PDB file of C-alpha atoms in Angstrom:
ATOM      1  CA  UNK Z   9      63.786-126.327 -45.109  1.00  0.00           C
ATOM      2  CA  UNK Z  10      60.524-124.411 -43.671  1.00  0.00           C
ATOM      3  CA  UNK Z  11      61.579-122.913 -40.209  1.00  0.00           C
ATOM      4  CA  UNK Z  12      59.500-121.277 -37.697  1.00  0.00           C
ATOM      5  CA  UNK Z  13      59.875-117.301 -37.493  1.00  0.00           C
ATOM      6  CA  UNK Z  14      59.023-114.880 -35.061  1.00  0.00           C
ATOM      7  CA  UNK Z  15      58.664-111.330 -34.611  1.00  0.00           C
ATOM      8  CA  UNK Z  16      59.941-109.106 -33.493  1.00  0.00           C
ATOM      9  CA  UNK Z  17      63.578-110.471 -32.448  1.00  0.00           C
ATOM     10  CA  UNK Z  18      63.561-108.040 -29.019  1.00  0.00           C
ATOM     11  CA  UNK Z  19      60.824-105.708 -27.847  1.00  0.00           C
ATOM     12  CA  UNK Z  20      61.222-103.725 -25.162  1.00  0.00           C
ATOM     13  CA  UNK Z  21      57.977-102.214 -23.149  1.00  0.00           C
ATOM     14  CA  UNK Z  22      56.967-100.505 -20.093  1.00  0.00           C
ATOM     15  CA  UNK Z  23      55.903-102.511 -17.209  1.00  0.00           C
ATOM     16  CA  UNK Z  24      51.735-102.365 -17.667  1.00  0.00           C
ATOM     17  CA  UNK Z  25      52.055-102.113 -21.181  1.00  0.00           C
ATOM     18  CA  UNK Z  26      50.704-104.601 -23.119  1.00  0.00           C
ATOM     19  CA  UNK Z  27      52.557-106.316 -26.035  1.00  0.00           C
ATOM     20  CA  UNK Z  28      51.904-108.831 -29.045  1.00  0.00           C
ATOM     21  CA  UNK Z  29      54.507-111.612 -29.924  1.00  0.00           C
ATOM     22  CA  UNK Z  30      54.182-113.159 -33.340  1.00  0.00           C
ATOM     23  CA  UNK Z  31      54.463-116.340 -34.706  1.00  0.00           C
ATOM     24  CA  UNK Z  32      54.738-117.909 -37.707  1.00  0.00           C
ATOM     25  CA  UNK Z  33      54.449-121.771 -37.667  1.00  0.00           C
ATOM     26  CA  UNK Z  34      55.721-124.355 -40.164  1.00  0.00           C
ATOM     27  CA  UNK Z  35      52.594-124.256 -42.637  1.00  0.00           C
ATOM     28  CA  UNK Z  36      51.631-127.723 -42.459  1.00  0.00           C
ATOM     29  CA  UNK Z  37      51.730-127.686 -38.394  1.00  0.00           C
ATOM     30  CA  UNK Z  38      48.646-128.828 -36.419  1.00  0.00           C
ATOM     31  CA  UNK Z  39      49.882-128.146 -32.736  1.00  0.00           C
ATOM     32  CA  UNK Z  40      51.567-125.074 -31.735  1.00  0.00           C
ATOM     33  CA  UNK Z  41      53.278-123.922 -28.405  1.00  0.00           C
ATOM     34  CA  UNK Z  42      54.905-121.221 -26.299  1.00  0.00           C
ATOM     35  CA  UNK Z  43      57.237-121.851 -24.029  1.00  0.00           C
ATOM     36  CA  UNK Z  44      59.655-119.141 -22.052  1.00  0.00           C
ATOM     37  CA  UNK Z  45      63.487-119.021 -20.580  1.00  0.00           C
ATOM     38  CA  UNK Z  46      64.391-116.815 -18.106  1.00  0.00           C
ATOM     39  CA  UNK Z  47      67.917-115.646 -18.321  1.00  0.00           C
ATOM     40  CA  UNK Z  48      69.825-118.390 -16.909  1.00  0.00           C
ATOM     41  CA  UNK Z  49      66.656-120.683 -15.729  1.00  0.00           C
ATOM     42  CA  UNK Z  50      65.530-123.690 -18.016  1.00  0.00           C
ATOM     43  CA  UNK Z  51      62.929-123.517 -21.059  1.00  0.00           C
ATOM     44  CA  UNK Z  52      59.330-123.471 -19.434  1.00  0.00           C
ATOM     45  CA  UNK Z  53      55.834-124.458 -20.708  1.00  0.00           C
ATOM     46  CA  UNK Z  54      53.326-122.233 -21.039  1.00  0.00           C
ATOM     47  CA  UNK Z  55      50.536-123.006 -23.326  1.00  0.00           C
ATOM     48  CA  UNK Z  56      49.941-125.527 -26.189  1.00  0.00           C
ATOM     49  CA  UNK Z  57      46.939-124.776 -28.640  1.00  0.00           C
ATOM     50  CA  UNK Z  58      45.663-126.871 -31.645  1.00  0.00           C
ATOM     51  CA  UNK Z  59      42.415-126.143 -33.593  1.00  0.00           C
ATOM     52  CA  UNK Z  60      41.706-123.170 -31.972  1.00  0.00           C
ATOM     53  CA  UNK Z  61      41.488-123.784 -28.557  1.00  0.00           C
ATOM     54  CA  UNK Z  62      44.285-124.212 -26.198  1.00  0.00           C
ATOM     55  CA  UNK Z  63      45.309-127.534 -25.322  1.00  0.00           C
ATOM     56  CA  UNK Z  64      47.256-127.440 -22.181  1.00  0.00           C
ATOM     57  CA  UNK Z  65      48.964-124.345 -20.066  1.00  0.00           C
ATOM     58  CA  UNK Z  66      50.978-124.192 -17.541  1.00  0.00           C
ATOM     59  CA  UNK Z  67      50.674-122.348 -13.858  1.00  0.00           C
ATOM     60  CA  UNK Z  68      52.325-119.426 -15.496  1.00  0.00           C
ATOM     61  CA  UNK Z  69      50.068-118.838 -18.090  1.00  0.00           C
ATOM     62  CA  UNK Z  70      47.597-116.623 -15.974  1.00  0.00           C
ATOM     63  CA  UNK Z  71      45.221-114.346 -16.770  1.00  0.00           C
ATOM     64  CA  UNK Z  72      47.408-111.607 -18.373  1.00  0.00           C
ATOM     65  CA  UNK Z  73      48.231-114.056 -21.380  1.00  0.00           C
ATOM     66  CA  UNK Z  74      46.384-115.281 -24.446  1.00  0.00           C
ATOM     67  CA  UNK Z  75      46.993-116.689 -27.381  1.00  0.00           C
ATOM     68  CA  UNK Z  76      45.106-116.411 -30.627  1.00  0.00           C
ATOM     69  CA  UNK Z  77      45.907-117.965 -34.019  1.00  0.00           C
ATOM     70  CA  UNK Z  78      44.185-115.028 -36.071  1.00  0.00           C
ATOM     71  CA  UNK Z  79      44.497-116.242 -39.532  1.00  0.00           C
ATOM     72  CA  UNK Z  80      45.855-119.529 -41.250  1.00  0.00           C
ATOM     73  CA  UNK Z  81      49.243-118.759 -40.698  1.00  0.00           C
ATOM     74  CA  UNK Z  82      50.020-116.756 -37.343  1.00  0.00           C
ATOM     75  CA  UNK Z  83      50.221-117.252 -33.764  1.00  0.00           C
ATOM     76  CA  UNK Z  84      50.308-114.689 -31.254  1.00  0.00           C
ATOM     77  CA  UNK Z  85      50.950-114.023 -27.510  1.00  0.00           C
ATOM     78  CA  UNK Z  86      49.522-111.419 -25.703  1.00  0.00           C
ATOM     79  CA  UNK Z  87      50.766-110.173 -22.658  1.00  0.00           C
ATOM     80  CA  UNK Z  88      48.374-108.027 -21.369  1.00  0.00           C
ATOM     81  CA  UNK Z  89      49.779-105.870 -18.846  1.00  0.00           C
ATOM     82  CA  UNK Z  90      53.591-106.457 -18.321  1.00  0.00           C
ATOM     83  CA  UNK Z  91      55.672-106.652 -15.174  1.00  0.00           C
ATOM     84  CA  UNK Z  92      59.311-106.909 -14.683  1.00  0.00           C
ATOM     85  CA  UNK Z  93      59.417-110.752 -14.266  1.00  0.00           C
ATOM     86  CA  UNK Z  94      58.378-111.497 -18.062  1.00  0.00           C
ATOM     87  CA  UNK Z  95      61.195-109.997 -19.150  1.00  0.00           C
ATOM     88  CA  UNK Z  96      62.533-113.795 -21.076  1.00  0.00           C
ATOM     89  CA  UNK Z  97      62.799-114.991 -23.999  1.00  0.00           C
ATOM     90  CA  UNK Z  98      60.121-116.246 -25.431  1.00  0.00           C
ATOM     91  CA  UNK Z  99      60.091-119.272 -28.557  1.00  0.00           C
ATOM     92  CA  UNK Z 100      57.439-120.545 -30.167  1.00  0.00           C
ATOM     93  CA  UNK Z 101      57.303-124.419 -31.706  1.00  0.00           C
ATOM     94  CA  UNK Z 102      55.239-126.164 -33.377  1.00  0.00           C
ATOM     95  CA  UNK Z 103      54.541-129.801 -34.428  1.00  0.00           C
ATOM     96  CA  UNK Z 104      53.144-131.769 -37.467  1.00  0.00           C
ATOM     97  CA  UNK Z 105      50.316-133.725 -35.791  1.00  0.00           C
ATOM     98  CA  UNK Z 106      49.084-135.446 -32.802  1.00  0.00           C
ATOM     99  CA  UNK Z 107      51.684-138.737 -34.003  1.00  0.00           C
ATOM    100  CA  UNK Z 108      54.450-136.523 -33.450  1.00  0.00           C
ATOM    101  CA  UNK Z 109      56.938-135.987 -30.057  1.00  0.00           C
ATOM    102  CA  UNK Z 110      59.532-133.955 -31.945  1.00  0.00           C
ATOM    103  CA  UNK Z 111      58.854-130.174 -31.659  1.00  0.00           C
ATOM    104  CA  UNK Z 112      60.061-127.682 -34.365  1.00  0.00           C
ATOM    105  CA  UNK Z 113      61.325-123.577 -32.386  1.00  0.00           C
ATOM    106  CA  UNK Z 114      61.905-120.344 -33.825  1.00  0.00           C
ATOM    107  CA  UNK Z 115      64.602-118.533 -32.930  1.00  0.00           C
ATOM    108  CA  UNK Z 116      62.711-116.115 -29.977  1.00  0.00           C
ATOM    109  CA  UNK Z 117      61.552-112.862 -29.044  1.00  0.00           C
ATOM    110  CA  UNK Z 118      63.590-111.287 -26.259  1.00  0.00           C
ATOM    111  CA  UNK Z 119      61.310-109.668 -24.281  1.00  0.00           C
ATOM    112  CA  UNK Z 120      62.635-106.534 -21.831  1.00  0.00           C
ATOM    113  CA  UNK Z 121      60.468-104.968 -19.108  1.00  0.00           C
ATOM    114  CA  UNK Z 122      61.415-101.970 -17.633  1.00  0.00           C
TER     115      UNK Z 122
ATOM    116  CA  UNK U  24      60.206-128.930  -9.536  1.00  0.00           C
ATOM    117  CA  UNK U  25      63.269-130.470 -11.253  1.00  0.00           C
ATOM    118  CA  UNK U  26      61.500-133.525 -13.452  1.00  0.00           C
ATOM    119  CA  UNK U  27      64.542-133.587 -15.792  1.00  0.00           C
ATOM    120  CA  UNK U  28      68.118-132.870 -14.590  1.00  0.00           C
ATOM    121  CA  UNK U  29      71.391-131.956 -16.067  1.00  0.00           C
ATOM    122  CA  UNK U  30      74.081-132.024 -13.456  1.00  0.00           C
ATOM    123  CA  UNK U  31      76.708-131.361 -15.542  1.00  0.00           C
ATOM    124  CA  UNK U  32      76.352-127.423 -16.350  1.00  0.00           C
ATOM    125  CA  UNK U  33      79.858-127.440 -18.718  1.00  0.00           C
ATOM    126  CA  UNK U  34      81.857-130.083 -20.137  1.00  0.00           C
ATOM    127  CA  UNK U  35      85.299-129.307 -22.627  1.00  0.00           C
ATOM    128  CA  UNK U  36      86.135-132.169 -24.948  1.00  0.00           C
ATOM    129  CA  UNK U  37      89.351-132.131 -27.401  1.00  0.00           C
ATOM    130  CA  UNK U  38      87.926-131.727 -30.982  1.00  0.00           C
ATOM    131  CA  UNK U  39      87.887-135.619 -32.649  1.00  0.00           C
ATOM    132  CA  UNK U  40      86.869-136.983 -29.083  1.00  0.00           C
ATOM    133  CA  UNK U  41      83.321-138.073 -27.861  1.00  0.00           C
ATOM    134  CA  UNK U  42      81.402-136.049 -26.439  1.00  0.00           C
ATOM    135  CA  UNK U  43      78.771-137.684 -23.697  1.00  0.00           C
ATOM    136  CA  UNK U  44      76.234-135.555 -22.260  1.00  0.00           C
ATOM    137  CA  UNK U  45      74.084-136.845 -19.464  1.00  0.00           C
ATOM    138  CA  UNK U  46      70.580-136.522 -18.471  1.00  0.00           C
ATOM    139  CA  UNK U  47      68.380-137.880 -15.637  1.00  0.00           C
ATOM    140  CA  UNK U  48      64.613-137.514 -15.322  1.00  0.00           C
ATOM    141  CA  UNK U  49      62.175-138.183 -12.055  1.00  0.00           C
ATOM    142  CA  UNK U  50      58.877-139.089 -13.687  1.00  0.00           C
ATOM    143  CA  UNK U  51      58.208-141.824 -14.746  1.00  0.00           C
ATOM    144  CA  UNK U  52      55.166-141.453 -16.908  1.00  0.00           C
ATOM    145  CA  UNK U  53      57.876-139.344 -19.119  1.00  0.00           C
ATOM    146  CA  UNK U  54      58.144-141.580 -22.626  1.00  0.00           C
ATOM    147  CA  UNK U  55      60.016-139.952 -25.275  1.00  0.00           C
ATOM    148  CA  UNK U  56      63.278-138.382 -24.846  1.00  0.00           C
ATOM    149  CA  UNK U  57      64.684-135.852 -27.410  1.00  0.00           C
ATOM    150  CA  UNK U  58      67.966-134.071 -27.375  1.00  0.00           C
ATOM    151  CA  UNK U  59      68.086-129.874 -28.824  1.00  0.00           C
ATOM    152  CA  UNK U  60      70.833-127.781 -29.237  1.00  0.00           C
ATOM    153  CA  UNK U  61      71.053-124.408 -28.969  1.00  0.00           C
ATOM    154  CA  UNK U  62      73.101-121.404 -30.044  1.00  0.00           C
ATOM    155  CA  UNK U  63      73.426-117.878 -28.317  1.00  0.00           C
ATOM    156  CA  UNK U  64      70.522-115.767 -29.902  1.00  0.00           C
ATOM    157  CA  UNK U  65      68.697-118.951 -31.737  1.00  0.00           C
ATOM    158  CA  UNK U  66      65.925-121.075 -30.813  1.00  0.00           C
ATOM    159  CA  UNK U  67      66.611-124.786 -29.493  1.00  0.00           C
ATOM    160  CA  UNK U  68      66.948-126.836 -32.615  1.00  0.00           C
ATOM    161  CA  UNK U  69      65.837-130.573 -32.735  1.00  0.00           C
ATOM    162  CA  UNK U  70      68.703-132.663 -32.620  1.00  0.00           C
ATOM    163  CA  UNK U  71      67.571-136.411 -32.205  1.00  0.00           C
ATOM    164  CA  UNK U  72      64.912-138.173 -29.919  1.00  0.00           C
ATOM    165  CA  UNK U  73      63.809-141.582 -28.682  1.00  0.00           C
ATOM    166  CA  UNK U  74      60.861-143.669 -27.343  1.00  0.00           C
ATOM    167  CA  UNK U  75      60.807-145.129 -24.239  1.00  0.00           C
ATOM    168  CA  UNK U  76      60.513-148.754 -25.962  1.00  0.00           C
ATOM    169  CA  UNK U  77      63.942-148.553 -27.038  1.00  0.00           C
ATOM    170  CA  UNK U  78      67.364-148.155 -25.364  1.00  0.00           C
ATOM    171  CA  UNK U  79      69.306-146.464 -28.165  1.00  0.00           C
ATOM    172  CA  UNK U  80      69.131-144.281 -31.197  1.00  0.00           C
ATOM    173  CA  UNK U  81      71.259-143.757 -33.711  1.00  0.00           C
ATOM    174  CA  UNK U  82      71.877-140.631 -36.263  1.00  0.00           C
ATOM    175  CA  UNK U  83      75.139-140.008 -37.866  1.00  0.00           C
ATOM    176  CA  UNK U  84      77.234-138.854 -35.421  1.00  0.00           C
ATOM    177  CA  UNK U  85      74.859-138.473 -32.616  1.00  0.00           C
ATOM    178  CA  UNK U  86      73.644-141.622 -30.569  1.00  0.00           C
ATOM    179  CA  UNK U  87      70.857-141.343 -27.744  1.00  0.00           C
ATOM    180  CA  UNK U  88      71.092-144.386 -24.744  1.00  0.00           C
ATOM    181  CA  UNK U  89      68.138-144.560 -22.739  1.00  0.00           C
ATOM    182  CA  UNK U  90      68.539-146.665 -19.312  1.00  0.00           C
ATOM    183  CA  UNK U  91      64.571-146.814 -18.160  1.00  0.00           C
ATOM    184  CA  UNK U  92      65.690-148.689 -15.271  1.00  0.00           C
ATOM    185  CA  UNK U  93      67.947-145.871 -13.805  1.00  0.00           C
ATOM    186  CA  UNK U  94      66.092-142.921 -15.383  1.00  0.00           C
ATOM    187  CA  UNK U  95      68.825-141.871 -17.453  1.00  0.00           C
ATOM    188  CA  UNK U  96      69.922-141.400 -20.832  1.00  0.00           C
ATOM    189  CA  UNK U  97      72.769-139.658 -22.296  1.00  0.00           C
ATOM    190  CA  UNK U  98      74.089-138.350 -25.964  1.00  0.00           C
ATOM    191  CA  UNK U  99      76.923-139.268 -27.739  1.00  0.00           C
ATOM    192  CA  UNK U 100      78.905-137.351 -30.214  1.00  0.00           C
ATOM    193  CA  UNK U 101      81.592-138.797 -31.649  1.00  0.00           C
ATOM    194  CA  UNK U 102      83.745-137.823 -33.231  1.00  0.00           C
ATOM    195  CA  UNK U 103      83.584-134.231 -31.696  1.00  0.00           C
ATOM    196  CA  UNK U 104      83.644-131.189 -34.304  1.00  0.00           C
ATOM    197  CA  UNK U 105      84.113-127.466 -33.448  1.00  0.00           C
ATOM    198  CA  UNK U 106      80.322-126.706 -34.796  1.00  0.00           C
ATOM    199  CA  UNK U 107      78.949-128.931 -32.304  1.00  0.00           C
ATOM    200  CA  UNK U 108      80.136-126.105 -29.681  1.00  0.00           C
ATOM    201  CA  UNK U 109      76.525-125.444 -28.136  1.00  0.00           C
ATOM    202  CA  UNK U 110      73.736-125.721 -24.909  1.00  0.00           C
ATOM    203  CA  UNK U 111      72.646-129.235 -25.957  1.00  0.00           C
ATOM    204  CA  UNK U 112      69.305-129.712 -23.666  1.00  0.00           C
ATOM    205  CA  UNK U 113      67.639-132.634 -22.546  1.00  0.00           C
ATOM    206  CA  UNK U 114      63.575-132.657 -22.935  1.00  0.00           C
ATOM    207  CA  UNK U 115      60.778-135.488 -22.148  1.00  0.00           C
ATOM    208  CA  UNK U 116      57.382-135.875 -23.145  1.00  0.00           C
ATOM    209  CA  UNK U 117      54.775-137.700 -21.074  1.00  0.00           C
ATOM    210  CA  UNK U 118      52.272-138.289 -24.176  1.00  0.00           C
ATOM    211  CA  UNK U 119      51.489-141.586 -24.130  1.00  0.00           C
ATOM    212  CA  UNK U 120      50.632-143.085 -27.853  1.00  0.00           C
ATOM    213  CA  UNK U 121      50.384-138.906 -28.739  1.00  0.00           C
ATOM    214  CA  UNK U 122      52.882-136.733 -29.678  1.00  0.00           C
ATOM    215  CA  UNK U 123      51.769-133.470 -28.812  1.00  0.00           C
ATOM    216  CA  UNK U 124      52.463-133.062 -25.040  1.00  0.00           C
ATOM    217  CA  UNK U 125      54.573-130.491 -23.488  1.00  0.00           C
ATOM    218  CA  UNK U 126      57.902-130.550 -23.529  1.00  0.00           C
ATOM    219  CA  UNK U 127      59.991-130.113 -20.010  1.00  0.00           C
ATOM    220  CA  UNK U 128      63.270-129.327 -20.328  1.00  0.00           C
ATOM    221  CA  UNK U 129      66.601-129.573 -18.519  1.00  0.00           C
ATOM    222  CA  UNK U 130      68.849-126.763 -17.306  1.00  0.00           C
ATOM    223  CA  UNK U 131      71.506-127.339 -20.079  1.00  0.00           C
ATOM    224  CA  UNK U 132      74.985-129.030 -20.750  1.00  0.00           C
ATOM    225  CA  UNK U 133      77.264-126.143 -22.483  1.00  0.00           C
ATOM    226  CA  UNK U 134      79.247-127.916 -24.636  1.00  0.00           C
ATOM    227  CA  UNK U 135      83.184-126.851 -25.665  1.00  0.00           C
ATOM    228  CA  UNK U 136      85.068-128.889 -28.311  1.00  0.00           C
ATOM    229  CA  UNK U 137      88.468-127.421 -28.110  1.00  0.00           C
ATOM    230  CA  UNK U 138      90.676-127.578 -31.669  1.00  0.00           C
TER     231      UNK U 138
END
């Protein structure tokens, strides 16, 4: 069954440091997503992106983020300068087409600022 | 900004019981309803869903009531198995005739079937 995968599975960084998390969607995915949980807080919204542009983001997704899909199959988030408070996990999703409610995760990248 | 609630952070059911997890939401331009589950150290997995047109869902095991009226819906498991020890999570979707809206999500329901 395809399955959405992401890398790396933890990635710990400096605070100011900027870091890359990868994504790798189900390959026949138009919409994809990134969405954060905070240790012990509820999964949050953060940006939605289809045909290259993004979609929708949330009040979270500031400056310091972006999102690129550089090639057919992967999708990034940047973080561009870290600070203690992104230190979540982080999931990406992604869904079959603009019909479709039911959104498909990988399994996360555990993100640690120190 | 709590759109979609679950007030019920734990619940314990004897394995070969049901299992109902609850789930109330504030807005009401939310119209699909889906139900993940999640294990430590794995993303939320799709579990079952349902549109706001209908009041209940059915899939194996798992059955989905929506209540429009009182903003609530709830998931049943029955019968209960040890595997379905988990976070299940209640999500909504306000995207009208398209899918591809956000999702906002509840706090979580950790389940426990004892054996």
């Amino acid at each position: 069954e395809p399955e959405v995968t992401q890398t790396p599975s933890h990635q710990v960084t400096q605070m100011g440091q900027e870091v890359i998390l990868r994504c790798v969607p189900i390959s026949n995915h138009l919409y994809f997503y990134w969405y954060r949980q905070i240790l012990g807080q509820k999964v949050e919204f953060l940006v939605s992106f289809y045909n290259n542009e993004i979609s929708e983001k949330s009040e979270i997704f500031d400056d310091q983020f972006s999102v690129e899909r550089p090639d057919g199959s992967n999708f990034t988030l940047k973080i561009r300068s870290t600070k203690l408070e992104d230190s979540a996990m982080y999931f990406c999703a992604s869904s079959r087409d603009r019909t479709s409610y039911e959104q498909y995760f990988g399994p996360g990248t555990r993100l640690t600022v120190t | 900004d709590q759109q979609v609630k679950q007030n019920s952070p734990s619940l314990s059911v004897q394995e070969g019981r049901i299992s109902i997890l609850n789930c109330d939401y504030t807005n009401s331009m939310f119209d699909y309803f889906l139900w993940y589950k999640k294990y430590p150290a794995e993303g939320p997995t799709f579990l079952i869903s349902i549109s706001s047109i209908k009041d209940k869902n059915e899939d194996g095991r798992f059955t989905v009531f929506l209540n429009k009226s009182a903003k609530h819906l709830s998931l049943h498991i029955v019968p209960s198995q040890p595997g379905d020890s988990a976070v299940y999570f209640c999500a909504a979707s306000a995207g009208g005739y398209f899918g591809n809206e956000k999702l906002t999500f509840g706090t979580g329901t950790r389940l426990t079937i004892i054996p």
